[in-house]
Each structure stands twice: as C-alpha cells, then as structure tokens.
PDB file of C-alpha atoms in Angstrom:
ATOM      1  CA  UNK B   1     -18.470 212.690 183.476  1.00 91.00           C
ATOM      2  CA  UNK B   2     -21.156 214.252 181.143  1.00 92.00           C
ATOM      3  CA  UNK B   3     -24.007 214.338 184.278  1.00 94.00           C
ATOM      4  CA  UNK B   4     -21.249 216.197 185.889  1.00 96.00           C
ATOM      5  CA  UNK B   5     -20.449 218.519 183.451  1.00 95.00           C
ATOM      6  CA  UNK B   6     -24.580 218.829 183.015  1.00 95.00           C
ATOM      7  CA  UNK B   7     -24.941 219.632 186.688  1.00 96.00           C
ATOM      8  CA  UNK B   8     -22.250 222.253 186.853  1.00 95.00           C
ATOM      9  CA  UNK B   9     -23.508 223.697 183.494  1.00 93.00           C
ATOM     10  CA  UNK B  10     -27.210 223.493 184.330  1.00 93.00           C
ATOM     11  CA  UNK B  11     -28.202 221.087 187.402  1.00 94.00           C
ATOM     12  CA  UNK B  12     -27.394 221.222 191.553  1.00 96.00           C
ATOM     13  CA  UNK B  13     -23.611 222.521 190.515  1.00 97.00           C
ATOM     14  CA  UNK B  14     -24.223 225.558 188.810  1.00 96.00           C
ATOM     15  CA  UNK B  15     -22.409 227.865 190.151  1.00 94.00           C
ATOM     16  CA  UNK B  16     -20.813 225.884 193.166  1.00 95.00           C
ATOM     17  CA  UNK B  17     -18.627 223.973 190.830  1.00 96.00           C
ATOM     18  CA  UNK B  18     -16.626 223.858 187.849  1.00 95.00           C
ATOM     19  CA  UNK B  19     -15.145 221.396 185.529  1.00 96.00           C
ATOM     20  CA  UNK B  20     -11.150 222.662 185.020  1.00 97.00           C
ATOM     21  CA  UNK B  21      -9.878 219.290 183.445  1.00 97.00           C
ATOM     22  CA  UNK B  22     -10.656 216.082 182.206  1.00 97.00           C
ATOM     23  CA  UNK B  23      -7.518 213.303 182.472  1.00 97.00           C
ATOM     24  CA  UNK B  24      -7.644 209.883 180.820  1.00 96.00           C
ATOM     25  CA  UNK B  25      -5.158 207.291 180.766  1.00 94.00           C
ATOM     26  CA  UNK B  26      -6.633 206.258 177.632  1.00 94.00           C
ATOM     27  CA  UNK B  27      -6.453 207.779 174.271  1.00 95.00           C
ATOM     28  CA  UNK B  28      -9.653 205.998 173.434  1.00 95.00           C
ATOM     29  CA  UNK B  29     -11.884 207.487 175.672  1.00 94.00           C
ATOM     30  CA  UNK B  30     -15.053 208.480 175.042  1.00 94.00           C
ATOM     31  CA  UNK B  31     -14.699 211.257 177.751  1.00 94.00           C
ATOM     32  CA  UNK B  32     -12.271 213.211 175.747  1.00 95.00           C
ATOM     33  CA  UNK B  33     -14.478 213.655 173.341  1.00 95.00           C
ATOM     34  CA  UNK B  34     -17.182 214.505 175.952  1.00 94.00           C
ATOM     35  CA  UNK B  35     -14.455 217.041 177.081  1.00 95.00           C
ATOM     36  CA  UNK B  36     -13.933 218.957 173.958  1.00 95.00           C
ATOM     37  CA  UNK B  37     -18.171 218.788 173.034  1.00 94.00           C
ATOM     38  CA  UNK B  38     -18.057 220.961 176.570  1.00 93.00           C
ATOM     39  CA  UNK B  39     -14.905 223.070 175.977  1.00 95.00           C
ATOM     40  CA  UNK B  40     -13.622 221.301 178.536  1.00 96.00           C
ATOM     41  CA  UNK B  41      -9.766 221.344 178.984  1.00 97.00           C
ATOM     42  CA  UNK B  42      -8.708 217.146 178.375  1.00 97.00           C
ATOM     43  CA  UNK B  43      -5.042 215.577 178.886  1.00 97.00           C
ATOM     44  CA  UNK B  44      -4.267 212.033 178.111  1.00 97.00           C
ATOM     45  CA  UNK B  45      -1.418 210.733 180.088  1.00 97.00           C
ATOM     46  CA  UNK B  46      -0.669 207.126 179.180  1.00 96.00           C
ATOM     47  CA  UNK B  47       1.005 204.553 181.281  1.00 96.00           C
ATOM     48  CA  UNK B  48       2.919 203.592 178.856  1.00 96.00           C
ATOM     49  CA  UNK B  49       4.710 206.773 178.066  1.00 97.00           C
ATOM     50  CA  UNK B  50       6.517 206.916 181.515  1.00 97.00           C
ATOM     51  CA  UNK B  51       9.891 204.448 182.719  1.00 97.00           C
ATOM     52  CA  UNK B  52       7.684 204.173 186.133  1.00 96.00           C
ATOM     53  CA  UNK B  53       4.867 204.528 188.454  1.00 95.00           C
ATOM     54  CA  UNK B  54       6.200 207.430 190.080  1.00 96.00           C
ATOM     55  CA  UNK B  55       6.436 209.514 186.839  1.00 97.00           C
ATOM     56  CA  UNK B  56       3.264 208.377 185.716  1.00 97.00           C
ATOM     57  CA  UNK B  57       1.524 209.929 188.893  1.00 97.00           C
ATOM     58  CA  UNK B  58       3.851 213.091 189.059  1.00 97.00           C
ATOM     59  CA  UNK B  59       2.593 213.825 185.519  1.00 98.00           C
ATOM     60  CA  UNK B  60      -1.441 213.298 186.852  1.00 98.00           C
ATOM     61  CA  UNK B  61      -0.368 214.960 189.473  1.00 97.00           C
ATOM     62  CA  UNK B  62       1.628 218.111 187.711  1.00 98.00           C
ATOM     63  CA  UNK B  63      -1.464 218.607 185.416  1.00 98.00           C
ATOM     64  CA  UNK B  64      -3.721 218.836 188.768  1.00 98.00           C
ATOM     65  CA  UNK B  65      -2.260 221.113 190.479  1.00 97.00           C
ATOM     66  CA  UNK B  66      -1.433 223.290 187.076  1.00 97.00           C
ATOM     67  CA  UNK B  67      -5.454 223.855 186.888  1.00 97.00           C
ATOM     68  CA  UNK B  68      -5.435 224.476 190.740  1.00 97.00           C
ATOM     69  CA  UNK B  69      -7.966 221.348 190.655  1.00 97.00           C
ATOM     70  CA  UNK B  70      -9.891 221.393 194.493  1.00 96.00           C
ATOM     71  CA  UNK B  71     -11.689 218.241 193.852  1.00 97.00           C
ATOM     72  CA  UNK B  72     -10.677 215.108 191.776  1.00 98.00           C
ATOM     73  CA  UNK B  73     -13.628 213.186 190.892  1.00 97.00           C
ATOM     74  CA  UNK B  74     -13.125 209.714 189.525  1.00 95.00           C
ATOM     75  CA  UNK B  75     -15.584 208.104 186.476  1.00 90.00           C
ATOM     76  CA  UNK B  76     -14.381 205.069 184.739  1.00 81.00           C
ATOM     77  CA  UNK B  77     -10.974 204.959 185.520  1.00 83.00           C
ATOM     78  CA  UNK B  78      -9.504 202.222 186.079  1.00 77.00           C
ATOM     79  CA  UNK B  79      -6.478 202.120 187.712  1.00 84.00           C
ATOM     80  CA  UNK B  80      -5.169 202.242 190.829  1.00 88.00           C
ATOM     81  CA  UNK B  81      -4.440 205.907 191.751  1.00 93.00           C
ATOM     82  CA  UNK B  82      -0.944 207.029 193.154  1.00 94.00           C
ATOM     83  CA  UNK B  83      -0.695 207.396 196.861  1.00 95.00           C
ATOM     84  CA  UNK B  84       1.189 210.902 196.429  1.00 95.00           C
ATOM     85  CA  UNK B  85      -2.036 211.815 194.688  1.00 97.00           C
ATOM     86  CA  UNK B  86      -4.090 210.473 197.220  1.00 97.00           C
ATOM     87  CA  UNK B  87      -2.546 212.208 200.361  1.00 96.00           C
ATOM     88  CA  UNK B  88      -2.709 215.680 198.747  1.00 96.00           C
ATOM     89  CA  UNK B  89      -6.223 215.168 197.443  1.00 97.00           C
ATOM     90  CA  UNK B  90      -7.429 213.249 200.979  1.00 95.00           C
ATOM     91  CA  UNK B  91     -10.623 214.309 201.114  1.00 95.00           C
ATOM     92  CA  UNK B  92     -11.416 215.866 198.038  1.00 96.00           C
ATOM     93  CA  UNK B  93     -11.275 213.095 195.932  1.00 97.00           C
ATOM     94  CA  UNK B  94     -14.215 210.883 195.023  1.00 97.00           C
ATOM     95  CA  UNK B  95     -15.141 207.961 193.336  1.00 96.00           C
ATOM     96  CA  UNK B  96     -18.646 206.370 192.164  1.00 96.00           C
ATOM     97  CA  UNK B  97     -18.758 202.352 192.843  1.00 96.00           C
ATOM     98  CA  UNK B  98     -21.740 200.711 190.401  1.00 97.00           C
ATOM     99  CA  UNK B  99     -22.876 198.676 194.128  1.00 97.00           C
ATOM    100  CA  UNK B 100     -23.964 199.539 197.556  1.00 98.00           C
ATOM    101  CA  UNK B 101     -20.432 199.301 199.714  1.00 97.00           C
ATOM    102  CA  UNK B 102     -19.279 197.698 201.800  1.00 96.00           C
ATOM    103  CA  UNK B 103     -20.644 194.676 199.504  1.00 95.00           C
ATOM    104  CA  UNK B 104     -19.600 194.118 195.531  1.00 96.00           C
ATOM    105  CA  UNK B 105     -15.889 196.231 195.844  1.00 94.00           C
ATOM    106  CA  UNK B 106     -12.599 195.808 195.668  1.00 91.00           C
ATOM    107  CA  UNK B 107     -10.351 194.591 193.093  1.00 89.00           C
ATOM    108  CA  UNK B 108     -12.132 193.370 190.103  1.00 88.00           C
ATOM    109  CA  UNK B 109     -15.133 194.671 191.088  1.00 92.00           C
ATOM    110  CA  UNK B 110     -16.417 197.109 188.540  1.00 89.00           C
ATOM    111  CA  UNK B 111     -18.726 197.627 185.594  1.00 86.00           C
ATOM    112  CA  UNK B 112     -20.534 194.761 184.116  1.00 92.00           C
ATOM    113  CA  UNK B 113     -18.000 192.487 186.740  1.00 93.00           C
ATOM    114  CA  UNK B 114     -20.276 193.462 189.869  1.00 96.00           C
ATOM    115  CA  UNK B 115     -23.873 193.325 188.450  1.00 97.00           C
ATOM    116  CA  UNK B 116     -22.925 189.660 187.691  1.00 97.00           C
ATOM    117  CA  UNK B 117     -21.848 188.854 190.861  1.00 97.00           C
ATOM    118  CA  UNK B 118     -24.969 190.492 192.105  1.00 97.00           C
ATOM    119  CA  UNK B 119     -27.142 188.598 189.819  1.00 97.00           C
ATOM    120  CA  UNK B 120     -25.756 185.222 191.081  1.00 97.00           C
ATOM    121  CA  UNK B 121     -25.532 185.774 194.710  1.00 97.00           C
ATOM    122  CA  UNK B 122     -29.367 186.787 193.997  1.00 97.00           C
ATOM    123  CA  UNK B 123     -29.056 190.320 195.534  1.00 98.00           C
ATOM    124  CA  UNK B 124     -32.804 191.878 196.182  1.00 98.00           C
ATOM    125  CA  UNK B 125     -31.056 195.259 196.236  1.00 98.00           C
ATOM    126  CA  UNK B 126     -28.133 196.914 194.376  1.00 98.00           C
ATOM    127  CA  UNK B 127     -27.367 200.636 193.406  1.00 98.00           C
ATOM    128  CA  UNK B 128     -24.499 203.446 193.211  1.00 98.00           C
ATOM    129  CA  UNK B 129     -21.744 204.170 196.089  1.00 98.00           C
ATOM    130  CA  UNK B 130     -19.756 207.085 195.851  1.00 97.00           C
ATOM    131  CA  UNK B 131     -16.760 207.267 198.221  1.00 97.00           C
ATOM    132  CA  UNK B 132     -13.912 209.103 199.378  1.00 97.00           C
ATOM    133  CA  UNK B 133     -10.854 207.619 197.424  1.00 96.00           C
ATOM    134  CA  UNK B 134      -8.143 206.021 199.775  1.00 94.00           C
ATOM    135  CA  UNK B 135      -5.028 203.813 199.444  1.00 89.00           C
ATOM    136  CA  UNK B 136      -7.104 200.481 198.661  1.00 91.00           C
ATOM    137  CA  UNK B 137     -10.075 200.019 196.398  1.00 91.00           C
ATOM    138  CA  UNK B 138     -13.507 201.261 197.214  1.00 93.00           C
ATOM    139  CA  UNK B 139     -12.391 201.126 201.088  1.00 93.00           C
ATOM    140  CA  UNK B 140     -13.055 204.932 201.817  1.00 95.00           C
ATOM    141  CA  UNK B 141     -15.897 207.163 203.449  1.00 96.00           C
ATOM    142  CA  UNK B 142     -19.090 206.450 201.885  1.00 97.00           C
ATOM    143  CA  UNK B 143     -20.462 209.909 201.032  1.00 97.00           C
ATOM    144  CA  UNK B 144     -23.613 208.629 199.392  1.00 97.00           C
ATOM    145  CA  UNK B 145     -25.092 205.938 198.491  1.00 98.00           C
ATOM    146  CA  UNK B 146     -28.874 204.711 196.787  1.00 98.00           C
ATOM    147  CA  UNK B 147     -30.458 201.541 196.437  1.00 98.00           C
ATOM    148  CA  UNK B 148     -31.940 200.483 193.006  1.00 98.00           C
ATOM    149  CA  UNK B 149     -34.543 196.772 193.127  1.00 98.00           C
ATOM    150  CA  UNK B 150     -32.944 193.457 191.866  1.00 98.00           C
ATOM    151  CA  UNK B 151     -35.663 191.287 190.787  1.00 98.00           C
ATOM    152  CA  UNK B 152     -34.910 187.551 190.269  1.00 96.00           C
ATOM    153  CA  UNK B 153     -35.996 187.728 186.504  1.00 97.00           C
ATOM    154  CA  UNK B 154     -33.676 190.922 186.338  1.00 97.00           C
ATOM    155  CA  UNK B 155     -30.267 190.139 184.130  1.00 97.00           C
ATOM    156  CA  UNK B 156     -27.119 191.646 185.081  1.00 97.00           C
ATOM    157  CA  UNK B 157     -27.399 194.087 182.055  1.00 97.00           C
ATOM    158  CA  UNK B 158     -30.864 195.254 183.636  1.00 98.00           C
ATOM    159  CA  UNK B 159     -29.264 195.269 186.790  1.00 98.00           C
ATOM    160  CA  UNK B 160     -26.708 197.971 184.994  1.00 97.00           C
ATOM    161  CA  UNK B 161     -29.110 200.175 183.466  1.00 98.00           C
ATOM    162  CA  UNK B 162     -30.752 200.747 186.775  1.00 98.00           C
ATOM    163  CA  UNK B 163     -27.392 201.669 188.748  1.00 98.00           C
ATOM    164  CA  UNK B 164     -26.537 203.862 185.582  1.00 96.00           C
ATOM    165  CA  UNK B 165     -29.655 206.164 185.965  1.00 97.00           C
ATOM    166  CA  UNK B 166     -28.600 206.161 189.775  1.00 98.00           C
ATOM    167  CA  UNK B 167     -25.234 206.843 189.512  1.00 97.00           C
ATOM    168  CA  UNK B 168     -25.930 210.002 186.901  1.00 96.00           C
ATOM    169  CA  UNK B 169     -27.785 211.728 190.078  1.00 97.00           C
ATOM    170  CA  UNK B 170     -25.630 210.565 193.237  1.00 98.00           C
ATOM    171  CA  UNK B 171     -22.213 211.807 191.188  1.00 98.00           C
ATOM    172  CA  UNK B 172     -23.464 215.463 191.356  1.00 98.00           C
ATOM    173  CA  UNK B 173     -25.157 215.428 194.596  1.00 97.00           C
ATOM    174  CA  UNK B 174     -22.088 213.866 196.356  1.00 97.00           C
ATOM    175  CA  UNK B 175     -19.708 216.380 195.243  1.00 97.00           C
ATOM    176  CA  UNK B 176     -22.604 219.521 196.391  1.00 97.00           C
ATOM    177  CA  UNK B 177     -22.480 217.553 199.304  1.00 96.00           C
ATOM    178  CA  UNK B 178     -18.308 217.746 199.611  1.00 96.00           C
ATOM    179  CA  UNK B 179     -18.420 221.572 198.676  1.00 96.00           C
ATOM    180  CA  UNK B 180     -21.083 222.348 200.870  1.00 94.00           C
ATOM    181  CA  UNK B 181     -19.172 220.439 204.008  1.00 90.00           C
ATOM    182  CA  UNK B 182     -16.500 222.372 203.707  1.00 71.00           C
ATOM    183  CA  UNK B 183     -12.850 222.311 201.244  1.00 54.00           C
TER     184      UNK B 183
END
C-alpha cells in the first residue's frame, strides 16, 4: 500500500492515479495507520460484524462504490473476495502474488508460505506476480510479472526480502499499465 500511495503522491502515478480509500478486514492493520499518515480515507469492515458472506461483501462493496473507486487494488488481504465484487470490478481489480504465476499460487500460498515452498523445491528463480483478480485464487491475467535470483544458500526469509523490493515497483507499474490500457 505505502509504494502505492508513494507513486501516486510522487512516483509513475502522479497524476494518473489516486488513492480514494483504504479497506481492511482487520482492525490491526498496519495499513490503517499507513492510511491516516497519508490522509488517506480508511474503513475497517470486519467479518465478524456481519450474520453472512453476502453482507460482509455488500458492505466492501457499498463503501466502493460510495468513493466512486475505478480500480481495487489488493495488498495483504487475505481473504477470499466476493464474487459480486469481482464481476463489477472485472478488470479493474488487481492483486500482487509474492511468486512468478502460474507456479507457487493458490490457496495457502502467500507470504512467508510460498518462499518456503520455493526454498525446498530449490527454485533458481522467484519474484512478484501481479494479476487480474478472478473467482479462484491467483488464477487471473497476469499483468506483470519480474524475476528475482534464488541461490541455493539463499533462506526463505532472503528469498522474501528480494520479492519485497520487487513487488514495491511492479504494484505501481501494473496499475499505470491498467490506466494506460484503457478503464
């Protein structure tokens, strides 16, 4: 979230894009307060708080359209998204995978998770996906992707730092790449 909101502040976004809300389904979340450092408007809507699924994405997506929201970008969060959300926001609605799809996804696969599995399968290459989001995880349009080096003495926490650093400068360049292509 933050090398977005640097890149539409200062980087390859400024002035093509925007940052009109920040949701989190976690009250905890270190992006809220990232949020509120930028003047960013932040909602948390907790699973918890609604009888069913159904409410739970109507509220996400209530607070979307409220902000007139033309891209949804997702960055550490981890749940499955509703599939009302995901046919209005069909192709405008990213996500950032910490390994080169089609390898290292689906469910399970994410944070520290894949750069194990990498690790042990002994991977010479890894790096940052991001994706179109669709019904199933990390199964849609790759948009962008770059490789980072896995070297056999490499842990999975080096392994991590590496697709980090990627994934700060695909995120922004993915999204120029969406806006440019056409909402």
């Amino acid at each position: 979230m933050q090398s977005i909101a640097d890149s539409a502040n200062r980087g390859i976004l400024k002035g093509l894009a925007e940052i009109v809300l920040i949701i989190s389904n976690n009250p905890n979340a270190y992006a809220l307060k990232r949020a509120e450092n930028e003047n960013i408007k932040a909602v948390c809507i907790e699973r918890k708080s609604f009888e069913d699924e159904k409410s739970f994405n109507g509220a996400i997506l209530e607070e979307l359209q409220n902000v007139e929201a033309d891209i949804v970008c997702l960055a550490g969060y981890m749940r499955m998204i509703g599939q009302e959300i995901i046919d209005i926001y069909r192709g405008r609605m990213l996500n950032i995978h910490p390994a080169l799809l089609p390898k290292f996804g689906g469910k399970g696969m994410y944070g520290c998770h894949v750069h194990e599995v990498v690790v042990k399968a002994g991977e010479k290459k890894s790096g940052a996906t991001v994706h179109f989001v669709e019904g199933e995880y990390d199964t849609g349009k790759i948009i962008i992707q770059r490789e980072v080096e896995v070297f056999k003495s490499d842990t999975s926490q080096d392994v991590a730092k590496k697709v980090l650093a990627v994934e700060h400068r695909i995120y922004p360049e993915a999204i120029k790449k969406v806006i440019e292509n056409g909402l």
